Short mmCIF file of C-alpha atoms and ligand atoms in Angstrom, two decimals:
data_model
loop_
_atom_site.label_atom_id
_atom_site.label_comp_id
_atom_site.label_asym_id
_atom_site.label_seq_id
_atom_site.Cartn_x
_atom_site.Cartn_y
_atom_site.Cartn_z
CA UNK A 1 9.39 -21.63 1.26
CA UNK A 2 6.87 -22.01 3.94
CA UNK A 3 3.91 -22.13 0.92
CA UNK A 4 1.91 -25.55 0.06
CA UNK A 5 3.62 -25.34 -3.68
CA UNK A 6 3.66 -28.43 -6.20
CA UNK A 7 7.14 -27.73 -8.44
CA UNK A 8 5.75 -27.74 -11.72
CA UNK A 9 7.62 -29.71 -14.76
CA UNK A 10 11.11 -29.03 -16.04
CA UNK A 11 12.65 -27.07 -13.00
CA UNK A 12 11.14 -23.60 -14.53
CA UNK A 13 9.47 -22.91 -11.02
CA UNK A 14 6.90 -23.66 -8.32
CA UNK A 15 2.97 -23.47 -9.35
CA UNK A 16 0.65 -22.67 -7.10
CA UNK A 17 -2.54 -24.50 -7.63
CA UNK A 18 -5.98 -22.57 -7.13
CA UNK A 19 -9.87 -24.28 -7.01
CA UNK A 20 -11.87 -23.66 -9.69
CA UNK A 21 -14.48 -20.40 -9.28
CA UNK A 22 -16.75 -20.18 -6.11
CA UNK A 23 -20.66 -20.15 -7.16
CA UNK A 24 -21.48 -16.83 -8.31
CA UNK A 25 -25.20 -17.08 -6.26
CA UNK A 26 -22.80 -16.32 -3.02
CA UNK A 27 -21.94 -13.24 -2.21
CA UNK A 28 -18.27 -13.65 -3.44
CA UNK A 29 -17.41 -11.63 -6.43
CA UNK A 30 -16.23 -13.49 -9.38
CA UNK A 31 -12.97 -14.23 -10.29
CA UNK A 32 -10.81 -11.47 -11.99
CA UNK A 33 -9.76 -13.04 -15.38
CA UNK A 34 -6.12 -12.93 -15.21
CA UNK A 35 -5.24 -9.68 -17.91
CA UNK A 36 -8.09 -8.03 -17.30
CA UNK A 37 -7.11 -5.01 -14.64
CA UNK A 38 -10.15 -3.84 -12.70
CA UNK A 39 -12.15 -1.24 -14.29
CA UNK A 40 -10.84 -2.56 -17.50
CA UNK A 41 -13.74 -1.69 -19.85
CA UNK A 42 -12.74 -5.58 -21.72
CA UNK A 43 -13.56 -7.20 -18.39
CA UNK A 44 -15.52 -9.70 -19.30
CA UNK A 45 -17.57 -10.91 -16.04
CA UNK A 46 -18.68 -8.18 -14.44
CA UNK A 47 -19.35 -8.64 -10.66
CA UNK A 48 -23.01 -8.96 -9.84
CA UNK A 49 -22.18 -6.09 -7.19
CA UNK A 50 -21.02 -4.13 -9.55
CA UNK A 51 -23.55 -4.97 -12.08
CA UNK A 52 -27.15 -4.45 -9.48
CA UNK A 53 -25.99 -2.04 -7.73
CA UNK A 54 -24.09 0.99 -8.83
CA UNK A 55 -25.80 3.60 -7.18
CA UNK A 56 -25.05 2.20 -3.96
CA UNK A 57 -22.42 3.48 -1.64
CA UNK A 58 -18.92 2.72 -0.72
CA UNK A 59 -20.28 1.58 2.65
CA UNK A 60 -23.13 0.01 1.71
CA UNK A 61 -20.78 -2.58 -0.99
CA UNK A 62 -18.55 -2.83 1.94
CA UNK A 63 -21.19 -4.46 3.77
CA UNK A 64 -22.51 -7.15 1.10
CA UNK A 65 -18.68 -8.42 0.47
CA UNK A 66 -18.03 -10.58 3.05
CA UNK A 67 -15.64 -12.83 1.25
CA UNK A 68 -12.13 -11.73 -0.92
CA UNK A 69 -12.55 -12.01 -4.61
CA UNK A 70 -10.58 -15.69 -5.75
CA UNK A 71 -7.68 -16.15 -8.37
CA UNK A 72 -8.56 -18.37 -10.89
CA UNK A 73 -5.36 -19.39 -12.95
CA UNK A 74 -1.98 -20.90 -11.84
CA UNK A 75 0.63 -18.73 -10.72
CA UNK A 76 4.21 -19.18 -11.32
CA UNK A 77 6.95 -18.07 -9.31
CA UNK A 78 9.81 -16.60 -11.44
CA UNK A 79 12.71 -18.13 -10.85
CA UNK A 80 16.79 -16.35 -11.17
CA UNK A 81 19.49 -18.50 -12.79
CA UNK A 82 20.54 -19.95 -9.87
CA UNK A 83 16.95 -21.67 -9.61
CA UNK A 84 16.02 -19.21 -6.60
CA UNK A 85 12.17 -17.79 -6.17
CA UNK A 86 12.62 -14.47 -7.45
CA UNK A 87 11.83 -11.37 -4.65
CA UNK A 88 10.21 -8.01 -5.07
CA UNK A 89 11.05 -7.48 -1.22
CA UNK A 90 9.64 -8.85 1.92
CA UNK A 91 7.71 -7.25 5.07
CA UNK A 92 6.62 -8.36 9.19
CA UNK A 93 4.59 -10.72 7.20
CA UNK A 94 4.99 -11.93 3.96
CA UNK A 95 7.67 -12.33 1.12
CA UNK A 96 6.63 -11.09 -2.16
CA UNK A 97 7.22 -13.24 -5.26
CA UNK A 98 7.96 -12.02 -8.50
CA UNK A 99 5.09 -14.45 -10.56
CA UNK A 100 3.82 -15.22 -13.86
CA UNK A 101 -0.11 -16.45 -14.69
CA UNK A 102 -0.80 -19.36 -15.93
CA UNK A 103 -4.05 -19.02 -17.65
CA UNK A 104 -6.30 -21.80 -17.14
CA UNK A 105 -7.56 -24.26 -19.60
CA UNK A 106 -11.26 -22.73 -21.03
CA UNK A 107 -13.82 -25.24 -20.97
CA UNK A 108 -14.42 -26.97 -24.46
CA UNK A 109 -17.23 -25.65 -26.11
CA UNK A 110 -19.25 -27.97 -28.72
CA UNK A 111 -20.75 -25.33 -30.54
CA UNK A 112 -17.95 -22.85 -31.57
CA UNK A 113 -14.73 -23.42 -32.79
CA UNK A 114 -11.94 -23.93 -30.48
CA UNK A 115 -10.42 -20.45 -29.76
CA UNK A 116 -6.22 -20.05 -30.32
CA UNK A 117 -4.50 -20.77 -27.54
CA UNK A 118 -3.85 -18.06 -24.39
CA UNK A 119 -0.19 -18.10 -24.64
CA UNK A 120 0.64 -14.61 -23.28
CA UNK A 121 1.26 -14.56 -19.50
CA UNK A 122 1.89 -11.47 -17.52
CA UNK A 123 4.61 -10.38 -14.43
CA UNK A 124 2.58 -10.32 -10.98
CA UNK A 125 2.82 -9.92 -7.64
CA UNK A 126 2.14 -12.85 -4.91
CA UNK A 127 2.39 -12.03 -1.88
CA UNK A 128 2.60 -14.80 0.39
CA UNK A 129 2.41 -15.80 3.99
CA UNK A 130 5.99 -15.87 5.77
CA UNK A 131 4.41 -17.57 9.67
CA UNK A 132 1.58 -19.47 9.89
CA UNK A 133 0.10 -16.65 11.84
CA UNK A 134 0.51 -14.67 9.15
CA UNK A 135 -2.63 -16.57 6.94
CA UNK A 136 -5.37 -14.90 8.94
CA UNK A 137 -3.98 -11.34 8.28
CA UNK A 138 -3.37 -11.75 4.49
CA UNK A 139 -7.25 -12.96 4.32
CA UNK A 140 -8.48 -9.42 5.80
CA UNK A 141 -5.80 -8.17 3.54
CA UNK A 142 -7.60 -9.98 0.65
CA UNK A 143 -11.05 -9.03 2.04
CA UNK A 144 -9.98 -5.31 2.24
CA UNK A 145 -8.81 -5.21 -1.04
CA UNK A 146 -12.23 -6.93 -2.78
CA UNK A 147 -14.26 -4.14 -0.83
CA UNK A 148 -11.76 -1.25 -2.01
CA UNK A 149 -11.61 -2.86 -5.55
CA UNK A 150 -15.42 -1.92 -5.89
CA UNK A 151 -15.04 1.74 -4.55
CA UNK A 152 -14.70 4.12 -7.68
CA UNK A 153 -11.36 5.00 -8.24
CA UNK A 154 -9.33 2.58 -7.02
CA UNK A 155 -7.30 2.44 -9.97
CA UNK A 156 -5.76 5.66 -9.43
CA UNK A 157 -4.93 4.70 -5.47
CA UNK A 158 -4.68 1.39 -4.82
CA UNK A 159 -2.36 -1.24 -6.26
CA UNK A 160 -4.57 -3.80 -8.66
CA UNK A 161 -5.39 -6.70 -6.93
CA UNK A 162 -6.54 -9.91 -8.64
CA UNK A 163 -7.30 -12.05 -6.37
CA UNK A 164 -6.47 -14.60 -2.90
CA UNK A 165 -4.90 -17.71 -4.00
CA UNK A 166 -7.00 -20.38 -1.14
CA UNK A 167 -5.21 -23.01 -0.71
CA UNK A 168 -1.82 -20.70 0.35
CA UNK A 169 -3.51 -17.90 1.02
CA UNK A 170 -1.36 -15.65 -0.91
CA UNK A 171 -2.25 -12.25 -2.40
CA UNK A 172 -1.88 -11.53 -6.20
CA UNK A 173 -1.58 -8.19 -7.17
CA UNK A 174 -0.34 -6.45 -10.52
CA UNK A 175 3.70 -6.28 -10.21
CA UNK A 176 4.27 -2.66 -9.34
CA UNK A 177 8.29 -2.61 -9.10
CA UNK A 178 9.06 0.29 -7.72
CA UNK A 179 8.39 1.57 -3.78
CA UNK A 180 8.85 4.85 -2.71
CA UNK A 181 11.21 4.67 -0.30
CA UNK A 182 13.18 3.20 -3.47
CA UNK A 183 12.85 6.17 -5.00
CA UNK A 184 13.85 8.28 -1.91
CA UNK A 185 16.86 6.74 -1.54
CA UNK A 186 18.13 7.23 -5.03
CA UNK A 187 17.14 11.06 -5.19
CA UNK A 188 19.26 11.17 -1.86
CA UNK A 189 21.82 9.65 -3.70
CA UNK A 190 21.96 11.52 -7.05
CA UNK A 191 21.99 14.41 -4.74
CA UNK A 192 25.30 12.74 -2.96
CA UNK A 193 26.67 12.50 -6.32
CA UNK A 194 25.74 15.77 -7.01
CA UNK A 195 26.20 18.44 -4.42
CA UNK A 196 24.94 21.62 -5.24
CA UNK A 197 24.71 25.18 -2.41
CA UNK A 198 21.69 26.27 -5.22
CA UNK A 199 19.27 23.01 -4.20
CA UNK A 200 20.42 22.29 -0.42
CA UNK A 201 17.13 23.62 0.76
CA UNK A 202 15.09 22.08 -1.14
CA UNK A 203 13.89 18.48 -1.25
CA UNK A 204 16.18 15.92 -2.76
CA UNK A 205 13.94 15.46 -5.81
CA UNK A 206 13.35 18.84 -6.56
CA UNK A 207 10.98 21.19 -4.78
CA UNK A 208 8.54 20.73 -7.84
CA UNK A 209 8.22 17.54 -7.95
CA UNK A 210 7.67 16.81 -4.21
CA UNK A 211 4.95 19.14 -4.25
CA UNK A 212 3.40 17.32 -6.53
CA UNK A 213 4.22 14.35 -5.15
CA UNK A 214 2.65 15.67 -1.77
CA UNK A 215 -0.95 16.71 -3.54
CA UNK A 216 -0.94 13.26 -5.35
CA UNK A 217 -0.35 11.42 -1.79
CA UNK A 218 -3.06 13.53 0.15
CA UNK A 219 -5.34 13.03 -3.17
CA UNK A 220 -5.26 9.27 -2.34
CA UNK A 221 -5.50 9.14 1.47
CA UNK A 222 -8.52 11.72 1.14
CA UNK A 223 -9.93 9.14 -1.30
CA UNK A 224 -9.19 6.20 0.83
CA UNK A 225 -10.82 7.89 4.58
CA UNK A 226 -13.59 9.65 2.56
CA UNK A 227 -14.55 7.48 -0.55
CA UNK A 228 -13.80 4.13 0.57
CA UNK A 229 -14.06 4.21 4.25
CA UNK A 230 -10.43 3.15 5.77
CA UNK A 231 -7.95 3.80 7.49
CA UNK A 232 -4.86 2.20 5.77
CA UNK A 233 -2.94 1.93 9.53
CA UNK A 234 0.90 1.04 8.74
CA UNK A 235 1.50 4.68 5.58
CA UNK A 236 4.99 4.62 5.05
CA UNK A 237 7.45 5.32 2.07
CA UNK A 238 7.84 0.90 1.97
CA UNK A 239 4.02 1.40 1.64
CA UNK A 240 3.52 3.06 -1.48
CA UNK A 241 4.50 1.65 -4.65
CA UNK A 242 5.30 4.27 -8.21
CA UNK A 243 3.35 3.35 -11.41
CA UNK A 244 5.70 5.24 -13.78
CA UNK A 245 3.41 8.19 -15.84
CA UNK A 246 4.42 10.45 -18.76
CA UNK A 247 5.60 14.10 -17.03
CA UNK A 248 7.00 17.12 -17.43
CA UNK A 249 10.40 17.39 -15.99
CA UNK A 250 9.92 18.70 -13.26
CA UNK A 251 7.08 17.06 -11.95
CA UNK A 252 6.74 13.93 -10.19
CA UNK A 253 6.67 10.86 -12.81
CA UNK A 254 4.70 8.45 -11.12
CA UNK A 255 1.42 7.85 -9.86
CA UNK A 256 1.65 6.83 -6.00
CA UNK A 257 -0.57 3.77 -5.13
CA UNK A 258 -1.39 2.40 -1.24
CA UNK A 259 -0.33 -1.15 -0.99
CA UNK A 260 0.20 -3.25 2.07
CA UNK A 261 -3.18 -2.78 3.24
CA UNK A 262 -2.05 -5.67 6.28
CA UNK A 263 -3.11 -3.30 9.59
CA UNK A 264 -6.05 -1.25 7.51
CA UNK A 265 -9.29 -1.05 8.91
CA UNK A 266 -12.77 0.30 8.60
CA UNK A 267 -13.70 3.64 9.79
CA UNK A 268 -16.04 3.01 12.11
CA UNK A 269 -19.76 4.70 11.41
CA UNK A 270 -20.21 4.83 14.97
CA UNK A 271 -18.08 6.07 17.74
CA UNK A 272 -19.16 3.92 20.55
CA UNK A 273 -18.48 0.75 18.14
CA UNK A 274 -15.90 -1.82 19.57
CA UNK A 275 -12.99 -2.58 17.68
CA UNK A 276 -12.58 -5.99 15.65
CA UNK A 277 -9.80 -7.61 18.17
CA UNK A 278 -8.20 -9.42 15.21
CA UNK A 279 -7.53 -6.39 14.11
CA UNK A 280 -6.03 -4.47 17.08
CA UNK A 281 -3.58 -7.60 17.21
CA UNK A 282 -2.76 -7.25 13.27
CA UNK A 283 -1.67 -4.00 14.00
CA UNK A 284 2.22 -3.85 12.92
CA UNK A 285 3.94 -0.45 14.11
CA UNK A 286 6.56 1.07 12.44
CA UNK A 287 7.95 4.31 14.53
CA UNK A 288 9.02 7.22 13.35
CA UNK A 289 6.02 6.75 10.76
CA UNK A 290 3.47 5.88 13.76
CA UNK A 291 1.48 8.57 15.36
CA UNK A 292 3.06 9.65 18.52
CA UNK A 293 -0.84 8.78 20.57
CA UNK A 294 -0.28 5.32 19.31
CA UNK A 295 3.45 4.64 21.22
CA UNK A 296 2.13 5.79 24.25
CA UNK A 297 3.48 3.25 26.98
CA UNK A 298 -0.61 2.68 28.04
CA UNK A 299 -1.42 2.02 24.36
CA UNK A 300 1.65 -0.33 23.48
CA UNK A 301 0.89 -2.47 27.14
CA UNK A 302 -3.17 -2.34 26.36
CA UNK A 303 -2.68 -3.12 22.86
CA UNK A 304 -6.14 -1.89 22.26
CA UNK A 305 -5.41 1.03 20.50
CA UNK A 306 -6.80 1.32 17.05
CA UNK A 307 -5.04 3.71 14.10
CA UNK A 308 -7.41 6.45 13.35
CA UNK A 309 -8.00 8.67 10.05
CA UNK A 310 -5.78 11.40 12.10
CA UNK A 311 -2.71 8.89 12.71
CA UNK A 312 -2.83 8.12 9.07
CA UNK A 313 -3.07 11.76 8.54
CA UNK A 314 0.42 11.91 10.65
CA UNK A 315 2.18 9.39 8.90
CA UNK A 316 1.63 10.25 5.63
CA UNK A 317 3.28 13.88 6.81
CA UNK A 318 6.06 11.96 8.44
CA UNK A 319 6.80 10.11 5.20
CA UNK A 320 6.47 13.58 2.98
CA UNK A 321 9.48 14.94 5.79
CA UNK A 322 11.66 11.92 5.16
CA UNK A 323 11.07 12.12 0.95
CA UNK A 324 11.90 15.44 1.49
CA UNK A 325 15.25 15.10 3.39
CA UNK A 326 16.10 11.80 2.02
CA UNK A 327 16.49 10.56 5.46
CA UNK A 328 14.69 7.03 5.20
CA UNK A 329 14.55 6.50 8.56
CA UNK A 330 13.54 10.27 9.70
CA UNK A 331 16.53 10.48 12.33
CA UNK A 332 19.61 8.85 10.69
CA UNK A 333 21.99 9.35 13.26
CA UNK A 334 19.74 7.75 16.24
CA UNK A 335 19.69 4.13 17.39
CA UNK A 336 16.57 2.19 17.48
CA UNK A 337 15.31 3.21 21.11
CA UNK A 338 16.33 6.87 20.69
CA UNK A 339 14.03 6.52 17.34
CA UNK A 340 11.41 5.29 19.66
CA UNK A 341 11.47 7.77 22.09
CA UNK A 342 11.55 10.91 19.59
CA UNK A 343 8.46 9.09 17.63
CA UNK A 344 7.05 9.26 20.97
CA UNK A 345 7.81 13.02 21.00
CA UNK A 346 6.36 12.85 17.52
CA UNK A 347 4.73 15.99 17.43
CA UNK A 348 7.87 17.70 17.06
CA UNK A 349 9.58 15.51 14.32
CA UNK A 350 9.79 18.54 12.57
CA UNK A 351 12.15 20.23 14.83
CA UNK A 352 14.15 17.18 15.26
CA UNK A 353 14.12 16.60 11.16
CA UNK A 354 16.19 20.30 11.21
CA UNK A 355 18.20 19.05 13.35
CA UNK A 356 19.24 16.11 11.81
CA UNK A 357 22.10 16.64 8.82
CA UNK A 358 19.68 17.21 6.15
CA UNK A 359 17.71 19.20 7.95
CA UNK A 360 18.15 22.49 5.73
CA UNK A 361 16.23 20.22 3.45
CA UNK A 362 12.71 21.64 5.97
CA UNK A 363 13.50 25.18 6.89
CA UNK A 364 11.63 27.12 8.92
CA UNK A 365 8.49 28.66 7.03
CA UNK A 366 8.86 26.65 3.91
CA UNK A 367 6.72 24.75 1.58
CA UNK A 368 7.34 21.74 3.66
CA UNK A 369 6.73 22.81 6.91
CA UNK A 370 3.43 24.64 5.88
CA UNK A 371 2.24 21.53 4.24
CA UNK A 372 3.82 19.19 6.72
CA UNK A 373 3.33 21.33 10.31
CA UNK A 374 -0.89 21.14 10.47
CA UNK A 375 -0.45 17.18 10.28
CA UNK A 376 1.68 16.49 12.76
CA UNK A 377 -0.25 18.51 15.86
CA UNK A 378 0.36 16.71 18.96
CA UNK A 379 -3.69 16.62 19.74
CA UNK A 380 -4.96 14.29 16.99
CA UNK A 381 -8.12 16.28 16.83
CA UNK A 382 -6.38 18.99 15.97
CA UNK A 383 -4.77 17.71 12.78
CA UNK A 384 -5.70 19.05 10.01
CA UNK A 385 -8.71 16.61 7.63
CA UNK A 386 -7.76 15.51 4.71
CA UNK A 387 -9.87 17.64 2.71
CA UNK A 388 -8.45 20.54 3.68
CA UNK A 389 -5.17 19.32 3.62
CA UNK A 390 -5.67 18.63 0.08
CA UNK A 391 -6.49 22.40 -1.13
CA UNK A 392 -3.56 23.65 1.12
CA UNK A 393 -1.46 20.97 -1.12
CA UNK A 394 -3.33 22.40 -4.11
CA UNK A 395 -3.01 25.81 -3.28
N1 LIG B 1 2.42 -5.37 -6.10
C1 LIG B 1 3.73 -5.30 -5.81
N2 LIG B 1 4.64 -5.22 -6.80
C2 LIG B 1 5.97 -5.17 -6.52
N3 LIG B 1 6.48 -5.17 -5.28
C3 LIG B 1 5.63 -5.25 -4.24
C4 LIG B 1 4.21 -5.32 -4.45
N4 LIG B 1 3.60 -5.37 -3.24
C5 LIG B 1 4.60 -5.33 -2.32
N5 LIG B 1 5.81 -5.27 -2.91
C6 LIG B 1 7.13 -5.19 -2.22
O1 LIG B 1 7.16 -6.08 -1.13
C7 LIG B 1 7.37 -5.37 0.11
C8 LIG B 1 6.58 -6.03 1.22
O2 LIG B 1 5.19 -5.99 0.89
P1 LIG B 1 4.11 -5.56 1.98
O3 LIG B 1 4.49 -4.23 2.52
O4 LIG B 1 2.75 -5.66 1.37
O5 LIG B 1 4.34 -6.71 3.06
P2 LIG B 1 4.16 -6.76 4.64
O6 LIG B 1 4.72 -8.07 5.08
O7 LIG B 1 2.73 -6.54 4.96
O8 LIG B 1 5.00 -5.55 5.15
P3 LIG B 1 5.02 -4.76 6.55
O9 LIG B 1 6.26 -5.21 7.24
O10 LIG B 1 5.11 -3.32 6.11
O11 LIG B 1 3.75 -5.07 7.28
C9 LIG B 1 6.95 -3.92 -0.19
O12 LIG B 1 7.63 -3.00 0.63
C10 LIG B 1 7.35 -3.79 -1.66
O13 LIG B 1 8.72 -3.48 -1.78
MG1 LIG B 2 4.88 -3.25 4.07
#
């Protein structure tokens, strides 16, 4: 592992070691204490942010946090039998640990009685740098995160994040174990298992559920461009992660968070503003999902070219079409530079999804194509805003 780690006693894994809280006169919010989730109505140090200033906006608290929220306790990596760091799955830039808390030691107290002690740890996420070059972009990671922490609502679209371990800089977020494009895959392959002429032109997990699915998607991306202010950059199935909800059968039993916030970036108030250009080189593409004004030869060489509310806009329809057909990576049957030349062509993955051999999955004038079809317009100004993509998912 490529982390600064001290091995902690007795071979039961590595410990990542965190300095103590920053001053709370700074504009840093306080640490998260570890077990309490964010809106938690038990949280026990409210951020000063939070606390002076609740009437302001999204984009006014976006403003005043200009450093990511700190993790307090010790983290432990979870380790399998055969001593090996434990993975929830790995990206461009980081490996994510499976990882236990380690709640610190409270300070003694002369006055009261010593409390019992914390001995209740709980299974997180770290996710932590795999280059060196990797540090800087897991810091705006951690920085985004903070700022969309204190946008209301986050709880319902974001995954919980608790904090930038400093001395590794390594993310920790609530353990959220399942990703949609895990969940794609096995709907593709129940319906393998399961062949039936009476669903083959409907999604693989039912047409119910996707729809709902859909709604709860747009919900969040609406929330994330028009409550909070960004533009997430890199929306793919890999990219959402499925908190598991009570539901009916046929609806969709999860509720789809936005992780892997790594390329996100602010929407900018003002047109003629220049782009950050740490940013523009954070940017991580991942065609089919990219918006076809993004792969443009120009933009790729220039490197310049900044995601937009409308390119998140396509790739969130890009990843319905693939949940839909259970085709992970849109166009099965097409080698990497033929995927790269029809994301190009994006604006007509539809017609290349029907022709692809679960195609009958997205007929013509279906549920899918009238949700999907407005999103994917070639002209990015002419894609349909997320607002009004949500009532025509609501309709
Ligand atoms: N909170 C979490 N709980 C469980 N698993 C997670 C969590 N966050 C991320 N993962 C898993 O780790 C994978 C990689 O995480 P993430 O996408 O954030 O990394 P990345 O290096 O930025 O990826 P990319 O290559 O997309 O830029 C995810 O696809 C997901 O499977
Ligand atoms: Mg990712």
């Amino acid at each position: 592992m490529r982390l600064s780690l001290s091995t902690t006693h007795g071979g039961q894994g590595v410990t990542l070691q965190t300095p103590t809280q920053t001053s709370a006169s700074s504009l840093t919010p306080p640490v998260t204490p570890i077990g309490k989730e964010a809106g938690d109505p038990e949280r026990s140090i409210p951020s000063p942010l939070e606390e002076t200033n609740s009437e302001q906006t999204a984009a006014q608290v976006k403003r005043n946090v200009i450093t990511p929220l700190r993790f307090s306790d010790d983290v432990e990596i979870c380790r399998d039998s055969a001593d090996r760091p434990i993975e929830f799955g790995r990206g461009a830039w980081s490996i994510v640990y499976k990882a236990r808390s380690i709640p610190s030691a409270p300070a003694a107290n002369l006055h009261t009685p010593p409390s019992s002690p914390i001995t209740t740890s709980r299974i997180l996420a770290v996710k932590a740098p795999l280059r060196r070059d990797a540090r800087k972009v897991l810091q705006a990671e951690a920085l985004t995160l903070t700022r969309l922490n204190l946008t209301p609502g986050y709880e319902q679209h974001v995954v919980p994040f608790h904090g930038l371990l400093s001395d590794s800089d390594a993310l920790v977020m609530s353990a959220v174990p399942l990703a949609l494009s895990t969940y794609i895959e096995d709907q593709a392959d129940l319906r393998k298992k399961q062949p039936s002429t009476a669903t083959m032109y409907d999604p693989v997990q039912g047409p119910d559920s996707w729809r709902d699915m859909a709604r709860k998607l747009i919900s969040g991306l609406a929330w994330l461009h028009d409550t909070a202010g960004i533009i997430h950059g890199d929306i793919k199935p890999h990219n959402v992660l499925l908190r598991s909800i009570a539901a009916d059968e046929s609806a969709f039993p999860h509720e789809p968070l936005l992780a892997d916030f790594s390329s996100a970036i602010a929407i900018p108030s003002d047109s003629a503003q220049t782009p950050d250009p740490n940013h523009a080189a954070m940017s991580a593409f991942t065609p089919p999902f990219t918006a076809p004004e993004l792969l443009t030869l120009a933009s790729l060489k220039s490197g310049d070219v900044l995601s937009t509310p409308a390119s998140d806009v396509f790739s969130l329809a890009a990843t319905l079409i693939a949940a839909a057909t259970g085709d992970l990576l849109l166009y099965p049957s097409a080698n990497k530079m033929q995927r790269l030349a029809m994301a190009r062509d994006g604006h007509r993955i539809l017609d290349f999804t029907r022709s692809g051999s679960n195609g009958c999955r997205v007929p013509c004038r279906g549920f899918v194509e009238k949700l999907t079809q407005p999103a994917v317009a070639k002209d990015p100004t002419q894609r349909i805003p997320t607002q009004n993509w949500l009532v025509l998912a609501s309709s």
